[in-house]
Amino acid sequence: MLNKFIAVVLTSVLVTGVLTYWYYTPMSERASDTMYESTSGVFIFYLFFVFPIILVAGLLTDFVVGNRFKVISSTWRSLIVQAVLYVLSGVAFGMILIFVFSKGDIAISGSLTITGSVALLYFIISRLTERTRRLA
């Protein structure tokens, strides 16, 4: 369980770092008479929303996908099947979040690509932390 929590934290920090980089406005591009948040403020803001989503979605996906498909004989086949299922679960969670919390003014295909990519990143980090802790 510690491996999963480490994977959630690392994935959240990486995703939040990318979001901060995309949406932070540098000093040279700022308009006058407008309030801007610092880099750390933007990072904390995104981390506040990203962490619980990845925690819930990641642990649910681990419970459903990770535990069910460990019995496939081929390691590579198992990893590929699990990776695809993680991406599909990320897209499913993304669809749920979009339909529940948005008012229709969001690019759905781009958002689902991002959620699937985050799920794949979580899967990769989760497997790497498992492997690292097993070797140590």
Coordinates of N, CA and C in Angstrom, one line a residue, residues 16-17 19-21 23-27 30 36-46:
T16 N 1.1 18.1 -11.5 CA 0.9 19.4 -11.1 C 2.0 20.3 -11.6
G17 N 3.2 19.8 -11.7 CA 4.3 20.6 -12.2 C 4.1 20.9 -13.7
L19 N 1.1 21.1 -15.2 CA 0.0 22.1 -15.2 C 0.5 23.5 -14.8
T20 N 1.4 23.6 -13.8 CA 1.9 24.9 -13.4 C 2.7 25.5 -14.5
Y21 N 3.5 24.7 -15.2 CA 4.3 25.2 -16.3 C 3.4 25.7 -17.4
Y23 N 0.2 26.8 -17.3 CA -0.7 27.9 -17.0 C -0.1 29.1 -16.2
Y24 N 1.2 29.0 -15.9 CA 1.8 30.1 -15.2 C 2.1 31.2 -16.2
T25 N 1.8 32.5 -15.8 CA 2.1 33.6 -16.7 C 3.4 34.3 -16.2
P26 N 4.4 34.3 -17.1 CA 5.7 34.9 -16.7 C 5.6 36.4 -16.5
M27 N 6.5 36.9 -15.8 CA 6.5 38.4 -15.5 C 6.5 39.2 -16.7
R30 N 2.8 39.6 -18.2 CA 1.7 40.0 -17.4 C 1.2 41.4 -17.8
Y36 N -1.9 38.3 -10.4 CA -1.3 37.0 -10.8 C -0.8 36.3 -9.5
E37 N -0.9 35.0 -9.6 CA -0.5 34.1 -8.6 C 1.0 33.7 -8.8
S38 N 1.7 33.5 -7.7 CA 3.1 33.1 -7.8 C 3.2 31.6 -8.3
T39 N 4.3 31.2 -8.7 CA 4.5 29.8 -9.2 C 4.1 28.8 -8.1
S40 N 4.6 29.1 -6.9 CA 4.2 28.1 -5.8 C 2.8 28.2 -5.5
G41 N 2.1 29.3 -5.6 CA 0.7 29.4 -5.4 C -0.1 28.6 -6.5
V42 N 0.3 28.7 -7.7 CA -0.3 27.9 -8.8 C -0.1 26.5 -8.6
F43 N 1.1 26.1 -8.2 CA 1.4 24.7 -7.9 C 0.6 24.1 -6.8
I44 N 0.5 24.8 -5.7 CA -0.4 24.4 -4.6 C -1.8 24.3 -5.0
F45 N -2.3 25.3 -5.7 CA -3.7 25.3 -6.2 C -4.0 24.0 -7.0
Y46 N -3.1 23.7 -8.0 CA -3.4 22.5 -8.8 C -3.2 21.2 -8.0

